[in-house]
XYZ file of C-alpha atoms in Angstrom:
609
model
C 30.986 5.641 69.578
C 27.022 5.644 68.507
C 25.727 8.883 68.962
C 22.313 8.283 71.168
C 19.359 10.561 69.923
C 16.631 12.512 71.326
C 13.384 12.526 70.630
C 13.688 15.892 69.107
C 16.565 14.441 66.669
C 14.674 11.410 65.820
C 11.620 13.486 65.147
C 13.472 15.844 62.911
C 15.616 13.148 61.200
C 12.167 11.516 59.776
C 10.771 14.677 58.889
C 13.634 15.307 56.149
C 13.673 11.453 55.332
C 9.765 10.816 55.035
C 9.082 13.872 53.454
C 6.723 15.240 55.483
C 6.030 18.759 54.598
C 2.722 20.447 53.943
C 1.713 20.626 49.999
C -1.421 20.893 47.741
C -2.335 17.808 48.319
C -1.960 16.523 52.184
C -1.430 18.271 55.393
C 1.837 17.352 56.654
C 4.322 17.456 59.585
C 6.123 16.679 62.518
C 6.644 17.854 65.851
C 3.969 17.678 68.961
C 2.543 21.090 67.852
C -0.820 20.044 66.900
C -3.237 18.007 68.421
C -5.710 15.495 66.305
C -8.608 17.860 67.070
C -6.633 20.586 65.027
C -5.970 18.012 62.124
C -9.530 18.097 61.593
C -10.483 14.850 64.386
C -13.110 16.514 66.584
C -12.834 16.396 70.011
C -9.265 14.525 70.198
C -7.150 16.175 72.020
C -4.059 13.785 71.304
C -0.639 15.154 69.370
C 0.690 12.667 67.236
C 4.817 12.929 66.317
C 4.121 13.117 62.733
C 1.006 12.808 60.286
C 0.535 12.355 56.270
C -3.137 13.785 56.053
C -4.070 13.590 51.886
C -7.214 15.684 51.103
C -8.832 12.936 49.288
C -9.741 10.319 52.209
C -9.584 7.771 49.850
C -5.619 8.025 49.592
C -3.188 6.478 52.225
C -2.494 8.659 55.173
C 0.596 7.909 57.342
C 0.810 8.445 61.223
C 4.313 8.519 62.692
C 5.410 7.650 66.536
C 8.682 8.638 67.546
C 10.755 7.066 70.544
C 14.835 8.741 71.301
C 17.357 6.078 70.150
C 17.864 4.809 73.415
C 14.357 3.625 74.063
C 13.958 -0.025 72.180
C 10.255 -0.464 70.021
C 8.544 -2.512 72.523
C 4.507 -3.457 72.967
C 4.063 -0.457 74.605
C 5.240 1.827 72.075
C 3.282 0.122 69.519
C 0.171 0.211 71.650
C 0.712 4.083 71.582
C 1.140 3.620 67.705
C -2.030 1.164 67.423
C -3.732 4.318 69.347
C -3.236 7.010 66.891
C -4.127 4.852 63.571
C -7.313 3.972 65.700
C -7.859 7.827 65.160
C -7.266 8.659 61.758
C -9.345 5.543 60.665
C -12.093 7.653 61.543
C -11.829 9.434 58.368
C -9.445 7.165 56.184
C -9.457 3.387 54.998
C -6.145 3.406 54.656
C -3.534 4.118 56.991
C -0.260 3.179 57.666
C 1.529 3.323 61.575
C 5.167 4.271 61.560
C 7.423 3.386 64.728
C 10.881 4.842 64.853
C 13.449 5.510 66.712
C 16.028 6.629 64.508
C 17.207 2.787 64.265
C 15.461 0.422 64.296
C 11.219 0.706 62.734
C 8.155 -1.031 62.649
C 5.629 -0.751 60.380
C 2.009 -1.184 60.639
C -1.207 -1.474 57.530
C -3.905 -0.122 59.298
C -3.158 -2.283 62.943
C -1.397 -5.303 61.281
C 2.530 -5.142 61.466
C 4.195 -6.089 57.773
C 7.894 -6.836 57.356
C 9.425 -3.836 55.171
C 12.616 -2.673 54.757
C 14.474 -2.147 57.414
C 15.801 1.452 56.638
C 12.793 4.692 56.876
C 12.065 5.321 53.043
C 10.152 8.326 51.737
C 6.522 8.486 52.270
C 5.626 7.433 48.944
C 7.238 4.127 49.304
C 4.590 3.455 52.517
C 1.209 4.807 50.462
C 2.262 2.014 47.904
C 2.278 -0.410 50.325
C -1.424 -0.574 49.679
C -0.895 -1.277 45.773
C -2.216 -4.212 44.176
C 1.142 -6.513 44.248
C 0.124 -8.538 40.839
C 0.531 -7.796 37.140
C -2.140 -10.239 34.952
C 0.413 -11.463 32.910
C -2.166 -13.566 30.749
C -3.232 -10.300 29.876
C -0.303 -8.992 28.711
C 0.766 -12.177 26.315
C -3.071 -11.144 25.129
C -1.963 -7.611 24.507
C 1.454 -8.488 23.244
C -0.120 -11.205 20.724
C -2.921 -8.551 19.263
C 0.526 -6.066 18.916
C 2.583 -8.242 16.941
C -0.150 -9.537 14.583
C -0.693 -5.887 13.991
C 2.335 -5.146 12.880
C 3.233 -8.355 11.225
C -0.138 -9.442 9.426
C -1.821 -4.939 8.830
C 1.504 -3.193 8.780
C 3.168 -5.902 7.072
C 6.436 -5.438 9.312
C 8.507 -8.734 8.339
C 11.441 -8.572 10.107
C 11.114 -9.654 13.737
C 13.373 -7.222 15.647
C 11.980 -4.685 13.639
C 8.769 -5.656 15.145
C 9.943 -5.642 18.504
C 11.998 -2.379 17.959
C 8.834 -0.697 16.615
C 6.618 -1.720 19.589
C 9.528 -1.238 22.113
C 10.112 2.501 20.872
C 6.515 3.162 21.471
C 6.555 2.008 24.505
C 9.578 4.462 25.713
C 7.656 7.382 23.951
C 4.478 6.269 26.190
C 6.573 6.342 29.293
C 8.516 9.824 27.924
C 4.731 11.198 27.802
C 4.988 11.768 24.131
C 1.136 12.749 22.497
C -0.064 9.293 20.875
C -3.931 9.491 20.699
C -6.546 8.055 18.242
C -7.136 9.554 15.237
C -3.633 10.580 14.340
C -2.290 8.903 10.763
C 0.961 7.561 10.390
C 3.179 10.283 9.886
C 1.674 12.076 12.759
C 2.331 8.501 14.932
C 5.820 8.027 13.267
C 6.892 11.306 14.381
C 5.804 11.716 17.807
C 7.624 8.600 18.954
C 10.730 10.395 16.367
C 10.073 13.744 18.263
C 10.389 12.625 21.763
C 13.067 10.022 21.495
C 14.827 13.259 19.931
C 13.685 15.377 22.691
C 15.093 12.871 24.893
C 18.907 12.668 23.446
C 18.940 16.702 23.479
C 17.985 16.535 27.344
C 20.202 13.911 28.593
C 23.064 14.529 26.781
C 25.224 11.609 28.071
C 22.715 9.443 26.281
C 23.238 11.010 22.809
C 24.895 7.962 21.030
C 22.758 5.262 22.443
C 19.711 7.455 22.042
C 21.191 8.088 18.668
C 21.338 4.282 17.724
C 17.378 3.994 19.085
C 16.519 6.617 16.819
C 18.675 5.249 13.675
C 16.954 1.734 13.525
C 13.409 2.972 14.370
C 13.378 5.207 11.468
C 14.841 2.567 8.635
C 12.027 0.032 9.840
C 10.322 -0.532 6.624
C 6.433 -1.917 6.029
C 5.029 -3.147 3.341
C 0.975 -1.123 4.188
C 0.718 1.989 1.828
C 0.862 4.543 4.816
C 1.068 7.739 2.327
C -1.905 6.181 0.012
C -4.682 9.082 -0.613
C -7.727 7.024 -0.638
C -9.822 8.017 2.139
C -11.128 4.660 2.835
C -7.090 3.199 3.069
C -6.074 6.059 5.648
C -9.439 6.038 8.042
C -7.944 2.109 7.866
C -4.372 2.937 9.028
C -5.912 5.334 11.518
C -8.140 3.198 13.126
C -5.038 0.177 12.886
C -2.849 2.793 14.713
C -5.761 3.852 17.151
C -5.851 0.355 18.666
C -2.145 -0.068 18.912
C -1.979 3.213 20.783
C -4.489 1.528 23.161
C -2.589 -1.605 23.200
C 0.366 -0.198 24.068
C -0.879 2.075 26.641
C -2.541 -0.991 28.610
C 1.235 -2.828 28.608
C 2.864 0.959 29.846
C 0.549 0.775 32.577
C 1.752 -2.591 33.715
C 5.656 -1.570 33.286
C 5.047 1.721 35.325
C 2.724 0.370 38.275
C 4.105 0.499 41.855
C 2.291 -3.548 41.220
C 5.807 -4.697 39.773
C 7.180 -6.933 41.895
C 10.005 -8.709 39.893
C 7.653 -9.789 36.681
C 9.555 -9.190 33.881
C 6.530 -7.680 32.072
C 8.996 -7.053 29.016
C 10.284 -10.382 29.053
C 6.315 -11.643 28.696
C 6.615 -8.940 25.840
C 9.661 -10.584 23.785
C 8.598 -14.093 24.544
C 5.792 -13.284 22.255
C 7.563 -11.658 19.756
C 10.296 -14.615 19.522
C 7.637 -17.445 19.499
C 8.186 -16.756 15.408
C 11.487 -17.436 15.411
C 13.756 -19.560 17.914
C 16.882 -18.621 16.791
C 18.091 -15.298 15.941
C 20.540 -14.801 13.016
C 23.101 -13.526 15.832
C 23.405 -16.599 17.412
C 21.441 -15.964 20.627
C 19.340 -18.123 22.456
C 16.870 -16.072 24.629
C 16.762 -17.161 27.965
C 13.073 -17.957 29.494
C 12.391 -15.955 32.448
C 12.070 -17.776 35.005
C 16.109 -19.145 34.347
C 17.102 -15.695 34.525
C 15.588 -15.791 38.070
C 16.932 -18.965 38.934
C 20.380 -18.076 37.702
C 19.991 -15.019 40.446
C 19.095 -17.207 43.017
C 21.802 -19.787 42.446
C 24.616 -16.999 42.569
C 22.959 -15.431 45.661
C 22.837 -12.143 43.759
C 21.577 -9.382 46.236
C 20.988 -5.907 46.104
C 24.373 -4.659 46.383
C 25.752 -6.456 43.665
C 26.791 -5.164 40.542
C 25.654 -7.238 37.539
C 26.988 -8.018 34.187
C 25.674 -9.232 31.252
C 28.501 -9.779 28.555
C 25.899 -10.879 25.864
C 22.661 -8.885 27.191
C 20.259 -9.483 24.182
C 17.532 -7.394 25.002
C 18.212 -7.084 28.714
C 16.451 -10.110 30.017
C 19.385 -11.019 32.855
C 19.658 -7.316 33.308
C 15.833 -6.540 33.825
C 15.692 -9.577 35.900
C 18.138 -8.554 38.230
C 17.219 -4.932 38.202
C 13.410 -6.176 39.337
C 14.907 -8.699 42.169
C 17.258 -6.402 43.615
C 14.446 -3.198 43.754
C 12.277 -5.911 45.444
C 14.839 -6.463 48.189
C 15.456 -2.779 48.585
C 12.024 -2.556 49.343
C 10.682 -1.370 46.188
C 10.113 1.260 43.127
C 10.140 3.910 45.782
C 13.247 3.835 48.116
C 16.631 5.513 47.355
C 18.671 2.440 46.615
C 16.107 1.519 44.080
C 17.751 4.843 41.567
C 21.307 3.513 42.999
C 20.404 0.069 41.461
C 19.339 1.001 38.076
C 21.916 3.992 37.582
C 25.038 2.226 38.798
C 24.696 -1.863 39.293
C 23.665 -2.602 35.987
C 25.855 -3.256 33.171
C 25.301 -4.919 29.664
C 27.296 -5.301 26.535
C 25.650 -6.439 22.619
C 27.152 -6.354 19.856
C 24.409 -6.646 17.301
C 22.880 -3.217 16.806
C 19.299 -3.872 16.478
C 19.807 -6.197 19.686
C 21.456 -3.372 21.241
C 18.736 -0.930 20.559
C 16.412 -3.100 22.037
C 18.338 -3.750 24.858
C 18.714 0.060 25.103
C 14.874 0.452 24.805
C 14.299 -1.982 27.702
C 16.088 -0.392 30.143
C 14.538 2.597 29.236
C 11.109 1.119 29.545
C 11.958 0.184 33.261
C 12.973 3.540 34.045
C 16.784 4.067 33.709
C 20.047 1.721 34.164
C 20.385 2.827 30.184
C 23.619 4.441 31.247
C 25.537 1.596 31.747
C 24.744 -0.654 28.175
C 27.454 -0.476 25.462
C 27.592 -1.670 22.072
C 30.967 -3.314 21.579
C 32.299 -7.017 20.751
C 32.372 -9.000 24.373
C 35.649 -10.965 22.734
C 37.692 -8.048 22.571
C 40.140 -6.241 24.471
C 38.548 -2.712 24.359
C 35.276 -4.926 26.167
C 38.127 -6.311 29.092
C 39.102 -2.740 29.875
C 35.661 -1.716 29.954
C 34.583 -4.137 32.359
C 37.097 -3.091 34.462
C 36.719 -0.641 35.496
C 33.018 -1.388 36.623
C 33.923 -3.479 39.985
C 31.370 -5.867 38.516
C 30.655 -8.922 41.916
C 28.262 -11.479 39.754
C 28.116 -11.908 36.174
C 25.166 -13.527 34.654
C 25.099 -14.757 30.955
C 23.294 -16.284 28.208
C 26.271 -16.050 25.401
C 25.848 -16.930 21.459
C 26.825 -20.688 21.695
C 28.267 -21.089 18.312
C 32.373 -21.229 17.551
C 32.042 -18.456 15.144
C 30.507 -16.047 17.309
C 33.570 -16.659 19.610
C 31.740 -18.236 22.901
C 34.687 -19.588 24.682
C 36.427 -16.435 24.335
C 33.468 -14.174 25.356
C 33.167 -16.721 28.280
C 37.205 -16.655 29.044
C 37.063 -12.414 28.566
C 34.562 -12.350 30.860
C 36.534 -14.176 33.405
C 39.712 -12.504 32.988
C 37.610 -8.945 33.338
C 36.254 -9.071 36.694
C 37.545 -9.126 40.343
C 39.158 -11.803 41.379
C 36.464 -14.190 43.399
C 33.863 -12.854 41.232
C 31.079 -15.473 41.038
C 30.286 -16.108 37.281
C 27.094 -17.845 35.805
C 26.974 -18.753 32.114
C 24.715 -21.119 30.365
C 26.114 -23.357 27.557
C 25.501 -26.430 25.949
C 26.074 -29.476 28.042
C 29.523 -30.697 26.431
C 30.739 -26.556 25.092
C 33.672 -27.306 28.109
C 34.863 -30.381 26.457
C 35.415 -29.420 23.179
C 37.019 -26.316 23.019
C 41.050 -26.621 22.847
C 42.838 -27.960 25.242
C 45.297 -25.317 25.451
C 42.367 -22.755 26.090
C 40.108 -25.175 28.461
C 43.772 -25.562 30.328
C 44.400 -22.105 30.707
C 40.963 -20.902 31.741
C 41.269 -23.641 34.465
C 44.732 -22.585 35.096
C 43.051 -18.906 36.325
C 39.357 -19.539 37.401
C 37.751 -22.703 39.338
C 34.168 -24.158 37.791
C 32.666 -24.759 41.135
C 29.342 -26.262 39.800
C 27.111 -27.964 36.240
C 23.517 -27.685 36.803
C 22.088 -29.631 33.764
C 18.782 -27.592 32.784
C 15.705 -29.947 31.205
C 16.657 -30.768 27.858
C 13.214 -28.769 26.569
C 13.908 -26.041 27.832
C 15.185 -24.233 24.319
C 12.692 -26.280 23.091
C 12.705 -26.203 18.854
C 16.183 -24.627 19.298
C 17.477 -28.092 18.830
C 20.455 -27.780 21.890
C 20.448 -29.131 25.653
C 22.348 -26.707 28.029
C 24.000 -26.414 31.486
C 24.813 -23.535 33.794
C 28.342 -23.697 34.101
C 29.090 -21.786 37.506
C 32.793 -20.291 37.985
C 34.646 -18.472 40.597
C 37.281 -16.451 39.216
C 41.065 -15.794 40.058
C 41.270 -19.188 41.909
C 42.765 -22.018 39.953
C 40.889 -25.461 39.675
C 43.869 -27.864 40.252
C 42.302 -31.131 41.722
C 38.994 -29.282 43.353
C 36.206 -31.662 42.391
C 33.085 -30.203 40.239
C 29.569 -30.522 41.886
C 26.874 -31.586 39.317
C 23.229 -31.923 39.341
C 20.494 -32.566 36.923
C 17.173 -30.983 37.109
C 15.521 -32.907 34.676
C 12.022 -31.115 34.577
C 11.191 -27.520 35.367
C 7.274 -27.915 35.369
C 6.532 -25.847 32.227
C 4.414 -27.100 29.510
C 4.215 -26.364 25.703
C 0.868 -24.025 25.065
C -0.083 -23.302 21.361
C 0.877 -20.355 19.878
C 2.594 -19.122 23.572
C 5.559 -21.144 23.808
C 6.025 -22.792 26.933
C 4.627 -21.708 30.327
C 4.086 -22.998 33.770
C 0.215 -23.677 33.892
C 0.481 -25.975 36.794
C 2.133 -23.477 38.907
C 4.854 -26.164 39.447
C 7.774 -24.256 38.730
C 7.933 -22.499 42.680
C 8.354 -25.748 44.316
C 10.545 -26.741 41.836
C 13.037 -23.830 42.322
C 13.009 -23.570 45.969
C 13.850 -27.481 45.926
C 16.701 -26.661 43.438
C 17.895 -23.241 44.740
C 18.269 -25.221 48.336
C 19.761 -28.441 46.432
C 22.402 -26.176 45.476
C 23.516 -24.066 47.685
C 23.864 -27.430 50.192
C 25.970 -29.143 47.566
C 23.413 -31.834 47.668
C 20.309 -33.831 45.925
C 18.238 -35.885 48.392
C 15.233 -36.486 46.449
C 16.282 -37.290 43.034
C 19.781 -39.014 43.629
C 21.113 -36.752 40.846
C 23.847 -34.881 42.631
C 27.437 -36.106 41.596
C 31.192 -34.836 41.882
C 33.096 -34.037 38.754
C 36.706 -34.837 38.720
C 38.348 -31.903 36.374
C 40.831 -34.412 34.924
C 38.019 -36.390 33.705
C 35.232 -34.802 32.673
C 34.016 -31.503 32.158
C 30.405 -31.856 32.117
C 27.458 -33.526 34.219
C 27.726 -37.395 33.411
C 24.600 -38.309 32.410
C 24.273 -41.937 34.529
C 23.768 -45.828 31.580
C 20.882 -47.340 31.971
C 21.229 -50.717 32.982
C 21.233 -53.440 30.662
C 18.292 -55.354 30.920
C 17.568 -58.778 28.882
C 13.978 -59.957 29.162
C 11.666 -63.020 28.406
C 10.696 -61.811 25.143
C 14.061 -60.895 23.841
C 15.467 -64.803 24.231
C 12.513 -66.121 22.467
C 12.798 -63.692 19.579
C 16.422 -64.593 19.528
C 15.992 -68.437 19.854
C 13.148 -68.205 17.282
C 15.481 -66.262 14.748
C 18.109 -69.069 15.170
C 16.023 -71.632 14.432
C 14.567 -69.677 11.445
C 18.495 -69.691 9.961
C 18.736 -72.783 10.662
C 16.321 -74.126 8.590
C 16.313 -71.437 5.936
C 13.196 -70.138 6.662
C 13.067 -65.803 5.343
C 12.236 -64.415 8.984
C 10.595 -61.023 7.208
C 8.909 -63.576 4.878
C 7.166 -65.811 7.815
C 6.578 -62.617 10.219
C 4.327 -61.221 6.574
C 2.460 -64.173 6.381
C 1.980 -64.706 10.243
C 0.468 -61.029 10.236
C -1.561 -61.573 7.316
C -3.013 -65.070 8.573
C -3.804 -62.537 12.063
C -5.563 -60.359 10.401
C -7.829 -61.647 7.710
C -7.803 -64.994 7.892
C -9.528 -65.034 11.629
C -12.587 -64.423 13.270
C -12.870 -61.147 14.846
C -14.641 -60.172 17.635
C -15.857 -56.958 19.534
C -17.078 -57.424 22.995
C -17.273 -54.783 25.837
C -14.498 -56.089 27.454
C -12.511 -55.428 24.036
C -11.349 -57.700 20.703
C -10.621 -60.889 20.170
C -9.047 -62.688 17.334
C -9.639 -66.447 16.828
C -6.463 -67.449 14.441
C -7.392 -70.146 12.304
C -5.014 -73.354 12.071
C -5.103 -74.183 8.679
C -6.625 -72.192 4.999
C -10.462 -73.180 4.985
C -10.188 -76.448 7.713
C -12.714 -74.712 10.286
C -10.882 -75.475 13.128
C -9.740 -72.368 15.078
């Protein structure tokens, strides 16, 4: 039975949810006790059910209408609404209209209704409403590029994750509040970022070994710049080095902590930088471009109560991904479920420490989920029982594609980990499937069902030198005969920009993915007639479709003329040397507008042409 509430209740019931209670800052409240003209609105003698008044009129205020549970949100509720935020835009720019009935809600910017989420939030989730809802992520690859030159070509860091670690760590001390300001030296830098990851393994003690491992590896990363040399001219040089890093780094923390995040990966912008050096790590991991780890979310219909693994999380590019996507659909930074997602429906494994520390550093860049990443090997046993217990619903992965980091069986571990009808997304090269044993291929199949190869443009690991596939599987079901649905998207849009890697300056990639993501899920490929059904039995992979033979004019006549060149003993490479010769300087040549023409003569010195 649904429990119908008054007026009262409902008014109450937002009051604890919203937050509304007087403070330093705003007058606050609920409850018809006041009327407008108290609030400081002259001469109205209206009571609203609930009001968010800041003291500086340039910040959002919030008007609430009430209505009991029984009473649906009709026009004529929301011309009451439309009434009240009439009022307060008297004195403020920005205002946002609540409607609620304990239910059901409507939400208004100013007098223009927005689709939110569907659940009352807190009242800071409805002042950012009126956030900028962009990141300039051309500035950030600026930023990003001016931060790894730094340290690479002044500092004379070498080794690329050390790079990244370095620059990562500071970042995490930014968003920790540690003191970084201009005009420190290097020891004073070194340590603050030492002193407050410190700070924060004492506080949260359940983070002591990862913490621990952060810590480690940012204080062996060696440079080759003389940061204890005495001249005065050499420090004033590291200080003013370290001065613009500081500022560098603040810009990017800005970006990563704005209520404007929306589902950028700004980090992801920050390590495709960083990895334009190097394709390849020595680990064996390809990093996977953004917007695939987006795709890959779509495809899978991951959703914000899912909980995500990563088997082989790298830095924590499927993991960020998802943890952006699924705070978007929650309705944002600000809402409850957005600290459910990151604290428990995230989960990572790495096995390569640096990697791991920067994978640790990421998520605590983006504000938590760090709870949930452990180092361990993704082939083992230990990793199975781990996953476990985690009630993991989509796993997403990007695993080291080489035989010796033990793919298949970091792919089949994975499988055998999670609930049965688990949807699993890996991507691999195109033929990985097909040349593994048989008697492990058999058994995988024996135990989980591929359900779908999406062949990914073969640039897309471009300089990597490997074409992949997302293999998609649904675990616990065997394959038997179930056919394979296959698809090629043969271009994603993006093109190759110096120095930057490759990016979609066309903006084609949107259209692209919704055609895809829609392709897909109906099991289908109208426009580009790729679409195909994979028996198991036959192939494991999508079948790339033979061009058709084709003979033309011109390759007869070379044939016939090479025939009749053997036939009378006549050196083919011999005649073609002199014909070419006889073209080119033994001819009149001549340049028109329309272009040049040769005049080959018949015979040596005859005249005739």
């Amino acid at each position: 039975m649904i429990t119908k509430l008054t007026e009262d209740e409902v008014r109450d019931k937002a009051r604890d949810i919203l937050g509304f209670m007087d403070s330093d800052i705003a007058i606050s409240g609920v409850g018809q006790l006041k009327t407008f003209n108290q609030l400081g609105f002259a001469g109205v003698a209206d009571k609203p059910d609930g009001w968010y008044l800041p003291n500086n009129h340039n910040d959002v205020a919030i008007i609430l209408e009430t209505k009991a549970s029984y009473i649906n949100l009709g026009e004529k509720q929301v011309a009451e609404l439309k009434k009240n935020i009439k009022i307060v835009e008297s004195k403020y720019d920005k205002v946002v209209g609540i409607l609620y009935n304990g239910d059901d809600i409507r939400v208004f910017i100013n007098t223009e209704e927005i689709d939110t989420v569907k659940q009352l939030q807190r009242l800071e989730y409805y002042a950012s409403l009126f956030m900028n809802d962009s990141i300039d992520k051309e500035h950030i690859y600026e930023l990003t590029a001016k931060i790894n030159n730094c340290l690479h070509f002044n500092f004379g860091i070498k080794n690329l994750y050390h790079r990244m670690i370095f620059t990562a760590c500071s970042l995490v001390a930014k968003r920790y509040d540690a003191l970084m300001v201009k005009g420190m030296d290097y020891s004073e830098f070194h340590n603050a970022i030492l002193n407050c990851l410190n700070k924060e393994l004492i506080r949260d003690k359940q983070q002591n070994r990862k913490l621990g491992i952060l810590t480690d590896v940012f204080a062996r990363i060696e440079m080759n710049l003389d940061v204890s040399s005495e001249d005065a001219k050499q420090q004033q040089r590291i200080k003013d080095l370290i001065g613009e890093f500081i500022d560098w780094v603040t810009e990017i923390s800005d970006c990563l902590n704005s209520d404007a995040w929306r589902g950028e990966d700004v980090m992801g912008i920050f390590f495709n930088e960083f990895n334009r050096y190097k394709k390849k790590s020595e680990a064996g991991q390809v990093f996977t471009p953004e917007h695939i780890t987006d795709f890959m979310y779509k495809i899978l219909d991951v959703n914000k109560g899912d909980r995500v693994l990563d088997g082989c999380c790298g830095s924590g590019g499927f993991l960020v991904k998802a943890m952006a996507n699924m705070i978007h659909e929650a309705g944002g930074v600000q809402t409850k479920d957005a600290i459910k997602i990151k604290r428990e429906q995230l989960y990572g494994i790495e096995f390569d420490k640096e990697i791991y520390a920067l994978a640790c550093a990421n998520m605590l860049i983006h504000k938590d989920g760090k709870t949930n990443l452990e180092q361990m090997d993704a082939r083992t046993e230990e990793a199975g029982k781990w996953i476990a217990g985690k009630k993991i619903t989509k796993v997403l992965m990007n695993p080291p594609y080489e035989n010796k980091y033990g793919c298949m069986t970091i792919v089949e571990n994975m499988l055998d980990s999670v609930p049965a009808k688990t949807m699993c997304g890996f991507i691999l090269p195109d033929k990985k499937l097909e040349k593994v044993s048989k008697t492990q291929i058999n058994r995988i199949l024996r135990n989980h069902r591929l359900t779908k190869i999406i062949k990914l443009p073969e640039d897309l690991f471009f300089g990597v030198g490997v074409t992949t596939s997302i293999f998609v599987f649904e675990t616990g079901v065997p394959q038997g005969d179930n056919e394979i649905f296959g698809c090629y998207m043969e271009t994603d849009g993006l093109e190759t920009v110096k120095n930057k890697g490759r990016h979609d300056v066309r903006h084609k990639w949107p259209a692209i993915e919704r055609y895809w993501v829609d392709s897909i899920r109906k099991l289908r490929d109208d426009n580009y007639g790729t679409a195909q059904w994979i028996k198991p039995s036959e192939h494991l992979s999508y079948q790339m479709p033979e061009k058709p033979f084709e003979v033309f004019k011109e390759d007869f006549r070379k044939t016939a003329m090479d025939y009749l060149m053997f036939q009378h003993g006549i050196d083919a490479k011999e005649f073609s040397d002199k014909l070419l010769n006889a073209a080119m300087y033994s001819s009149k040549i001549k340049s028109t507008d329309d272009g040049v023409s040769i005049s080959i003569r018949a015979g040596k010195g005859d005249g005739k042409d």
